[in-house]
PDB file of N, CA and C in Angstrom:
ATOM      1  N   MET A   1     -95.373  -8.808 102.057  1.00  0.00           N
ATOM      2  CA  MET A   1     -95.021  -8.215 103.324  1.00  0.00           C
ATOM      3  C   MET A   1     -96.239  -7.451 103.853  1.00  0.00           C
ATOM      4  N   PRO A   2     -96.651  -7.718 105.119  1.00  0.00           N
ATOM      5  CA  PRO A   2     -97.807  -7.021 105.690  1.00  0.00           C
ATOM      6  C   PRO A   2     -97.543  -5.522 105.815  1.00  0.00           C
ATOM      7  N   ASP A   3     -98.554  -4.766 105.522  1.00  0.00           N
ATOM      8  CA  ASP A   3     -98.443  -3.323 105.655  1.00  0.00           C
ATOM      9  C   ASP A   3     -99.835  -2.778 105.953  1.00  0.00           C
ATOM     10  N   HIS A   4    -100.126  -2.550 107.244  1.00  0.00           N
ATOM     11  CA  HIS A   4    -101.419  -1.993 107.603  1.00  0.00           C
ATOM     12  C   HIS A   4    -101.239  -0.839 108.577  1.00  0.00           C
ATOM     13  N   ILE A   5    -102.264  -0.033 108.685  1.00  0.00           N
ATOM     14  CA  ILE A   5    -102.155   1.223 109.434  1.00  0.00           C
ATOM     15  C   ILE A   5    -102.670   1.100 110.872  1.00  0.00           C
ATOM     16  N   ASN A   6    -103.609   0.215 111.126  1.00  0.00           N
ATOM     17  CA  ASN A   6    -104.256   0.099 112.432  1.00  0.00           C
ATOM     18  C   ASN A   6    -103.508  -0.924 113.283  1.00  0.00           C
ATOM     19  N   ILE A   7    -102.564  -0.458 114.068  1.00  0.00           N
ATOM     20  CA  ILE A   7    -101.726  -1.351 114.870  1.00  0.00           C
ATOM     21  C   ILE A   7    -101.947  -1.029 116.344  1.00  0.00           C
ATOM     22  N   GLN A   8    -102.277  -2.070 117.124  1.00  0.00           N
ATOM     23  CA  GLN A   8    -102.558  -1.880 118.543  1.00  0.00           C
ATOM     24  C   GLN A   8    -101.323  -2.211 119.378  1.00  0.00           C
ATOM     25  N   HIS A   9    -101.260  -1.572 120.534  1.00  0.00           N
ATOM     26  CA  HIS A   9    -100.167  -1.818 121.466  1.00  0.00           C
ATOM     27  C   HIS A   9    -100.276  -3.260 121.985  1.00  0.00           C
ATOM     28  N   PRO A  10     -99.144  -3.965 122.135  1.00  0.00           N
ATOM     29  CA  PRO A  10     -99.175  -5.361 122.597  1.00  0.00           C
ATOM     30  C   PRO A  10     -99.881  -5.542 123.943  1.00  0.00           C
ATOM     31  N   GLU A  11     -99.747  -4.577 124.859  1.00  0.00           N
ATOM     32  CA  GLU A  11    -100.413  -4.712 126.157  1.00  0.00           C
ATOM     33  C   GLU A  11    -101.932  -4.698 126.004  1.00  0.00           C
ATOM     34  N   TYR A  12    -102.438  -3.935 125.023  1.00  0.00           N
ATOM     35  CA  TYR A  12    -103.877  -3.902 124.758  1.00  0.00           C
ATOM     36  C   TYR A  12    -104.347  -5.279 124.293  1.00  0.00           C
ATOM     37  N   ARG A  13    -103.593  -5.905 123.417  1.00  0.00           N
ATOM     38  CA  ARG A  13    -103.927  -7.240 122.932  1.00  0.00           C
ATOM     39  C   ARG A  13    -103.871  -8.257 124.067  1.00  0.00           C
ATOM     40  N   GLU A  14    -102.825  -8.154 124.908  1.00  0.00           N
ATOM     41  CA  GLU A  14    -102.695  -9.081 126.025  1.00  0.00           C
ATOM     42  C   GLU A  14    -103.861  -8.931 126.996  1.00  0.00           C
ATOM     43  N   SER A  15    -104.261  -7.706 127.242  1.00  0.00           N
ATOM     44  CA  SER A  15    -105.384  -7.444 128.135  1.00  0.00           C
ATOM     45  C   SER A  15    -106.664  -8.062 127.582  1.00  0.00           C
ATOM     46  N   ARG A  16    -106.901  -7.880 126.308  1.00  0.00           N
ATOM     47  CA  ARG A  16    -108.102  -8.455 125.681  1.00  0.00           C
ATOM     48  C   ARG A  16    -108.033  -9.975 125.682  1.00  0.00           C
ATOM     49  N   LEU A  17    -106.841 -10.520 125.473  1.00  0.00           N
ATOM     50  CA  LEU A  17    -106.661 -11.970 125.495  1.00  0.00           C
ATOM     51  C   LEU A  17    -106.942 -12.513 126.892  1.00  0.00           C
ATOM     52  N   ARG A  18    -106.420 -11.850 127.928  1.00  0.00           N
ATOM     53  CA  ARG A  18    -106.679 -12.275 129.310  1.00  0.00           C
ATOM     54  C   ARG A  18    -108.169 -12.215 129.613  1.00  0.00           C
ATOM     55  N   ASP A  19    -108.830 -11.160 129.165  1.00  0.00           N
ATOM     56  CA  ASP A  19    -110.277 -11.040 129.366  1.00  0.00           C
ATOM     57  C   ASP A  19    -111.022 -12.171 128.676  1.00  0.00           C
ATOM     58  N   ALA A  20    -110.638 -12.487 127.455  1.00  0.00           N
ATOM     59  CA  ALA A  20    -111.293 -13.560 126.698  1.00  0.00           C
ATOM     60  C   ALA A  20    -111.073 -14.908 127.369  1.00  0.00           C
ATOM     61  N   ILE A  21    -109.869 -15.146 127.852  1.00  0.00           N
ATOM     62  CA  ILE A  21    -109.575 -16.411 128.541  1.00  0.00           C
ATOM     63  C   ILE A  21    -110.375 -16.491 129.832  1.00  0.00           C
ATOM     64  N   GLY A  22    -110.426 -15.404 130.587  1.00  0.00           N
ATOM     65  CA  GLY A  22    -111.199 -15.378 131.833  1.00  0.00           C
ATOM     66  C   GLY A  22    -112.669 -15.652 131.587  1.00  0.00           C
ATOM     67  N   LEU A  23    -113.222 -15.049 130.548  1.00  0.00           N
ATOM     68  CA  LEU A  23    -114.622 -15.264 130.204  1.00  0.00           C
ATOM     69  C   LEU A  23    -114.865 -16.716 129.799  1.00  0.00           C
ATOM     70  N   ALA A  24    -113.975 -17.280 129.001  1.00  0.00           N
ATOM     71  CA  ALA A  24    -114.115 -18.678 128.569  1.00  0.00           C
ATOM     72  C   ALA A  24    -114.049 -19.626 129.766  1.00  0.00           C
ATOM     73  N   GLN A  25    -113.153 -19.340 130.718  1.00  0.00           N
ATOM     74  CA  GLN A  25    -113.058 -20.179 131.914  1.00  0.00           C
ATOM     75  C   GLN A  25    -114.332 -20.087 132.741  1.00  0.00           C
ATOM     76  N   LEU A  26    -114.849 -18.883 132.898  1.00  0.00           N
ATOM     77  CA  LEU A  26    -116.084 -18.694 133.657  1.00  0.00           C
ATOM     78  C   LEU A  26    -117.255 -19.420 132.997  1.00  0.00           C
ATOM     79  N   GLU A  27    -117.362 -19.301 131.681  1.00  0.00           N
ATOM     80  CA  GLU A  27    -118.437 -19.982 130.956  1.00  0.00           C
ATOM     81  C   GLU A  27    -118.324 -21.497 131.107  1.00  0.00           C
ATOM     82  N   ALA A  28    -117.107 -22.033 131.059  1.00  0.00           N
ATOM     83  CA  ALA A  28    -116.904 -23.473 131.224  1.00  0.00           C
ATOM     84  C   ALA A  28    -117.304 -23.912 132.630  1.00  0.00           C
ATOM     85  N   LYS A  29    -116.950 -23.115 133.635  1.00  0.00           N
ATOM     86  CA  LYS A  29    -117.329 -23.448 135.016  1.00  0.00           C
ATOM     87  C   LYS A  29    -118.841 -23.450 135.172  1.00  0.00           C
ATOM     88  N   VAL A  30    -119.502 -22.454 134.604  1.00  0.00           N
ATOM     89  CA  VAL A  30    -120.961 -22.366 134.714  1.00  0.00           C
ATOM     90  C   VAL A  30    -121.614 -23.568 134.033  1.00  0.00           C
ATOM     91  N   ARG A  31    -121.162 -23.923 132.835  1.00  0.00           N
ATOM     92  CA  ARG A  31    -121.718 -25.090 132.138  1.00  0.00           C
ATOM     93  C   ARG A  31    -121.522 -26.354 132.954  1.00  0.00           C
ATOM     94  N   THR A  32    -120.331 -26.517 133.556  1.00  0.00           N
ATOM     95  CA  THR A  32    -120.037 -27.695 134.359  1.00  0.00           C
ATOM     96  C   THR A  32    -120.933 -27.742 135.591  1.00  0.00           C
ATOM     97  N   LEU A  33    -121.071 -26.615 136.275  1.00  0.00           N
ATOM     98  CA  LEU A  33    -121.926 -26.569 137.462  1.00  0.00           C
ATOM     99  C   LEU A  33    -123.385 -26.833 137.107  1.00  0.00           C
ATOM    100  N   GLU A  34    -123.856 -26.256 136.014  1.00  0.00           N
ATOM    101  CA  GLU A  34    -125.243 -26.499 135.587  1.00  0.00           C
ATOM    102  C   GLU A  34    -125.470 -27.974 135.294  1.00  0.00           C
ATOM    103  N   SER A  35    -124.493 -28.622 134.695  1.00  0.00           N
ATOM    104  CA  SER A  35    -124.599 -30.051 134.399  1.00  0.00           C
ATOM    105  C   SER A  35    -124.665 -30.875 135.683  1.00  0.00           C
ATOM    106  N   HIS A  36    -123.821 -30.530 136.649  1.00  0.00           N
ATOM    107  CA  HIS A  36    -123.824 -31.257 137.924  1.00  0.00           C
ATOM    108  C   HIS A  36    -125.120 -31.016 138.698  1.00  0.00           C
ATOM    109  N   ILE A  37    -125.635 -29.807 138.660  1.00  0.00           N
ATOM    110  CA  ILE A  37    -126.895 -29.499 139.338  1.00  0.00           C
ATOM    111  C   ILE A  37    -128.039 -30.277 138.695  1.00  0.00           C
ATOM    112  N   ALA A  38    -128.068 -30.341 137.376  1.00  0.00           N
ATOM    113  CA  ALA A  38    -129.121 -31.093 136.679  1.00  0.00           C
ATOM    114  C   ALA A  38    -129.053 -32.572 137.045  1.00  0.00           C
ATOM    115  N   ALA A  39    -127.849 -33.130 137.128  1.00  0.00           N
ATOM    116  CA  ALA A  39    -127.704 -34.546 137.499  1.00  0.00           C
ATOM    117  C   ALA A  39    -128.158 -34.774 138.934  1.00  0.00           C
ATOM    118  N   ALA A  40    -127.810 -33.868 139.842  1.00  0.00           N
ATOM    119  CA  ALA A  40    -128.224 -34.001 141.241  1.00  0.00           C
ATOM    120  C   ALA A  40    -129.742 -33.895 141.368  1.00  0.00           C
ATOM    121  N   ASN A  41    -130.347 -32.956 140.636  1.00  0.00           N
ATOM    122  CA  ASN A  41    -131.803 -32.826 140.653  1.00  0.00           C
ATOM    123  C   ASN A  41    -132.479 -34.087 140.139  1.00  0.00           C
ATOM    124  N   SER A  42    -131.928 -34.672 139.099  1.00  0.00           N
ATOM    125  CA  SER A  42    -132.480 -35.904 138.549  1.00  0.00           C
ATOM    126  C   SER A  42    -132.386 -37.045 139.569  1.00  0.00           C
ATOM    127  N   ASP A  43    -131.237 -37.139 140.234  1.00  0.00           N
ATOM    128  CA  ASP A  43    -131.068 -38.180 141.263  1.00  0.00           C
ATOM    129  C   ASP A  43    -132.073 -37.993 142.396  1.00  0.00           C
ATOM    130  N   LEU A  44    -132.231 -36.755 142.865  1.00  0.00           N
ATOM    131  CA  LEU A  44    -133.186 -36.493 143.943  1.00  0.00           C
ATOM    132  C   LEU A  44    -134.614 -36.806 143.524  1.00  0.00           C
ATOM    133  N   GLU A  45    -134.959 -36.441 142.301  1.00  0.00           N
ATOM    134  CA  GLU A  45    -136.299 -36.733 141.798  1.00  0.00           C
ATOM    135  C   GLU A  45    -136.542 -38.235 141.757  1.00  0.00           C
ATOM    136  N   SER A  46    -135.533 -39.001 141.342  1.00  0.00           N
ATOM    137  CA  SER A  46    -135.646 -40.457 141.304  1.00  0.00           C
ATOM    138  C   SER A  46    -135.827 -41.030 142.704  1.00  0.00           C
ATOM    139  N   ILE A  47    -135.058 -40.518 143.662  1.00  0.00           N
ATOM    140  CA  ILE A  47    -135.169 -40.999 145.047  1.00  0.00           C
ATOM    141  C   ILE A  47    -136.590 -40.769 145.559  1.00  0.00           C
ATOM    142  N   PHE A  48    -137.095 -39.546 145.414  1.00  0.00           N
ATOM    143  CA  PHE A  48    -138.422 -39.234 145.925  1.00  0.00           C
ATOM    144  C   PHE A  48    -139.518 -39.994 145.190  1.00  0.00           C
ATOM    145  N   THR A  49    -139.361 -40.193 143.884  1.00  0.00           N
ATOM    146  CA  THR A  49    -140.347 -40.957 143.111  1.00  0.00           C
ATOM    147  C   THR A  49    -140.406 -42.400 143.599  1.00  0.00           C
ATOM    148  N   ARG A  50    -139.248 -43.015 143.798  1.00  0.00           N
ATOM    149  CA  ARG A  50    -139.212 -44.410 144.257  1.00  0.00           C
ATOM    150  C   ARG A  50    -139.762 -44.536 145.671  1.00  0.00           C
ATOM    151  N   ILE A  51    -139.427 -43.603 146.538  1.00  0.00           N
ATOM    152  CA  ILE A  51    -139.945 -43.644 147.907  1.00  0.00           C
ATOM    153  C   ILE A  51    -141.460 -43.493 147.902  1.00  0.00           C
ATOM    154  N   GLU A  52    -141.969 -42.586 147.084  1.00  0.00           N
ATOM    155  CA  GLU A  52    -143.417 -42.363 147.004  1.00  0.00           C
ATOM    156  C   GLU A  52    -144.147 -43.619 146.547  1.00  0.00           C
ATOM    157  N   ARG A  53    -143.542 -44.366 145.622  1.00  0.00           N
ATOM    158  CA  ARG A  53    -144.157 -45.605 145.134  1.00  0.00           C
ATOM    159  C   ARG A  53    -143.989 -46.756 146.111  1.00  0.00           C
ATOM    160  N   GLY A  54    -143.117 -46.585 147.101  1.00  0.00           N
ATOM    161  CA  GLY A  54    -142.849 -47.668 148.041  1.00  0.00           C
ATOM    162  C   GLY A  54    -141.746 -48.589 147.552  1.00  0.00           C
ATOM    163  N   ASP A  55    -141.075 -48.212 146.476  1.00  0.00           N
ATOM    164  CA  ASP A  55    -139.965 -49.004 145.949  1.00  0.00           C
ATOM    165  C   ASP A  55    -138.696 -48.673 146.728  1.00  0.00           C
ATOM    166  N   GLN A  56    -137.745 -49.561 146.649  1.00  0.00           N
ATOM    167  CA  GLN A  56    -136.482 -49.268 147.318  1.00  0.00           C
ATOM    168  C   GLN A  56    -135.540 -48.519 146.393  1.00  0.00           C
ATOM    169  N   CYS A  57    -134.608 -47.895 147.026  1.00  0.00           N
ATOM    170  CA  CYS A  57    -133.616 -47.090 146.316  1.00  0.00           C
ATOM    171  C   CYS A  57    -132.284 -47.337 147.011  1.00  0.00           C
ATOM    172  N   GLU A  58    -131.227 -47.444 146.245  1.00  0.00           N
ATOM    173  CA  GLU A  58    -129.908 -47.687 146.822  1.00  0.00           C
ATOM    174  C   GLU A  58    -129.032 -46.452 146.673  1.00  0.00           C
ATOM    175  N   LEU A  59    -128.420 -46.066 147.774  1.00  0.00           N
ATOM    176  CA  LEU A  59    -127.468 -44.968 147.760  1.00  0.00           C
ATOM    177  C   LEU A  59    -126.077 -45.575 147.915  1.00  0.00           C
ATOM    178  N   HIS A  60    -125.254 -45.413 146.907  1.00  0.00           N
ATOM    179  CA  HIS A  60    -123.904 -45.977 146.917  1.00  0.00           C
ATOM    180  C   HIS A  60    -122.918 -44.902 147.358  1.00  0.00           C
ATOM    181  N   MET A  61    -122.292 -45.139 148.493  1.00  0.00           N
ATOM    182  CA  MET A  61    -121.349 -44.168 149.063  1.00  0.00           C
ATOM    183  C   MET A  61    -119.970 -44.365 148.447  1.00  0.00           C
ATOM    184  N   LYS A  62    -119.137 -43.337 148.533  1.00  0.00           N
ATOM    185  CA  LYS A  62    -117.794 -43.441 147.962  1.00  0.00           C
ATOM    186  C   LYS A  62    -116.933 -44.440 148.720  1.00  0.00           C
ATOM    187  N   THR A  63    -117.329 -44.800 149.952  1.00  0.00           N
ATOM    188  CA  THR A  63    -116.600 -45.803 150.739  1.00  0.00           C
ATOM    189  C   THR A  63    -116.932 -47.223 150.298  1.00  0.00           C
ATOM    190  N   GLY A  64    -117.947 -47.340 149.428  1.00  0.00           N
ATOM    191  CA  GLY A  64    -118.379 -48.658 148.980  1.00  0.00           C
ATOM    192  C   GLY A  64    -119.623 -49.140 149.713  1.00  0.00           C
ATOM    193  N   GLU A  65    -119.986 -48.455 150.785  1.00  0.00           N
ATOM    194  CA  GLU A  65    -121.201 -48.833 151.525  1.00  0.00           C
ATOM    195  C   GLU A  65    -122.428 -48.512 150.683  1.00  0.00           C
ATOM    196  N   VAL A  66    -123.454 -49.343 150.856  1.00  0.00           N
ATOM    197  CA  VAL A  66    -124.707 -49.147 150.131  1.00  0.00           C
ATOM    198  C   VAL A  66    -125.830 -49.039 151.157  1.00  0.00           C
ATOM    199  N   TYR A  67    -126.576 -47.957 151.089  1.00  0.00           N
ATOM    200  CA  TYR A  67    -127.725 -47.763 151.963  1.00  0.00           C
ATOM    201  C   TYR A  67    -128.987 -47.991 151.143  1.00  0.00           C
ATOM    202  N   VAL A  68    -129.873 -48.815 151.673  1.00  0.00           N
ATOM    203  CA  VAL A  68    -131.137 -49.102 150.996  1.00  0.00           C
ATOM    204  C   VAL A  68    -132.219 -48.281 151.686  1.00  0.00           C
ATOM    205  N   ILE A  69    -132.959 -47.537 150.891  1.00  0.00           N
ATOM    206  CA  ILE A  69    -134.047 -46.708 151.403  1.00  0.00           C
ATOM    207  C   ILE A  69    -135.336 -47.199 150.786  1.00  0.00           C
ATOM    208  N   ARG A  70    -136.351 -47.324 151.632  1.00  0.00           N
ATOM    209  CA  ARG A  70    -137.663 -47.739 151.141  1.00  0.00           C
ATOM    210  C   ARG A  70    -138.705 -46.812 151.746  1.00  0.00           C
ATOM    211  N   GLY A  71    -139.653 -46.404 150.951  1.00  0.00           N
ATOM    212  CA  GLY A  71    -140.693 -45.500 151.431  1.00  0.00           C
ATOM    213  C   GLY A  71    -141.777 -46.223 152.206  1.00  0.00           C
ATOM    214  N   LYS A  72    -142.252 -45.582 153.231  1.00  0.00           N
ATOM    215  CA  LYS A  72    -143.345 -46.109 154.024  1.00  0.00           C
ATOM    216  C   LYS A  72    -144.141 -44.923 154.515  1.00  0.00           C
ATOM    217  N   LEU A  73    -145.471 -44.988 154.356  1.00  0.00           N
ATOM    218  CA  LEU A  73    -146.308 -43.882 154.809  1.00  0.00           C
ATOM    219  C   LEU A  73    -146.270 -43.786 156.322  1.00  0.00           C
ATOM    220  N   LYS A  74    -146.226 -42.568 156.804  1.00  0.00           N
ATOM    221  CA  LYS A  74    -146.212 -42.319 158.239  1.00  0.00           C
ATOM    222  C   LYS A  74    -147.602 -42.589 158.797  1.00  0.00           C
ATOM    223  N   ASP A  75    -147.661 -43.306 159.909  1.00  0.00           N
ATOM    224  CA  ASP A  75    -148.943 -43.553 160.568  1.00  0.00           C
ATOM    225  C   ASP A  75    -149.456 -42.256 161.147  1.00  0.00           C
ATOM    226  N   GLU A  76    -150.719 -41.974 160.874  1.00  0.00           N
ATOM    227  CA  GLU A  76    -151.282 -40.720 161.390  1.00  0.00           C
ATOM    228  C   GLU A  76    -152.095 -40.979 162.625  1.00  0.00           C
TER     229      GLU A  76
END
């Protein structure tokens, strides 16, 4: 049978639990956003690299449309 002296009020435990859950949710959101930002940066870097080389790049829209982009130096 458990017998200990240091017993906390249930509301204190609930408060700490809510804080821990809130922190975990925030950390998960930040990790998810950082992952999406890294993927977007990689995509943009690829687009600019291909355009700089004069290669084509395809942008696939959620509607199914595909836009082809090709780099060309601007006439000065």
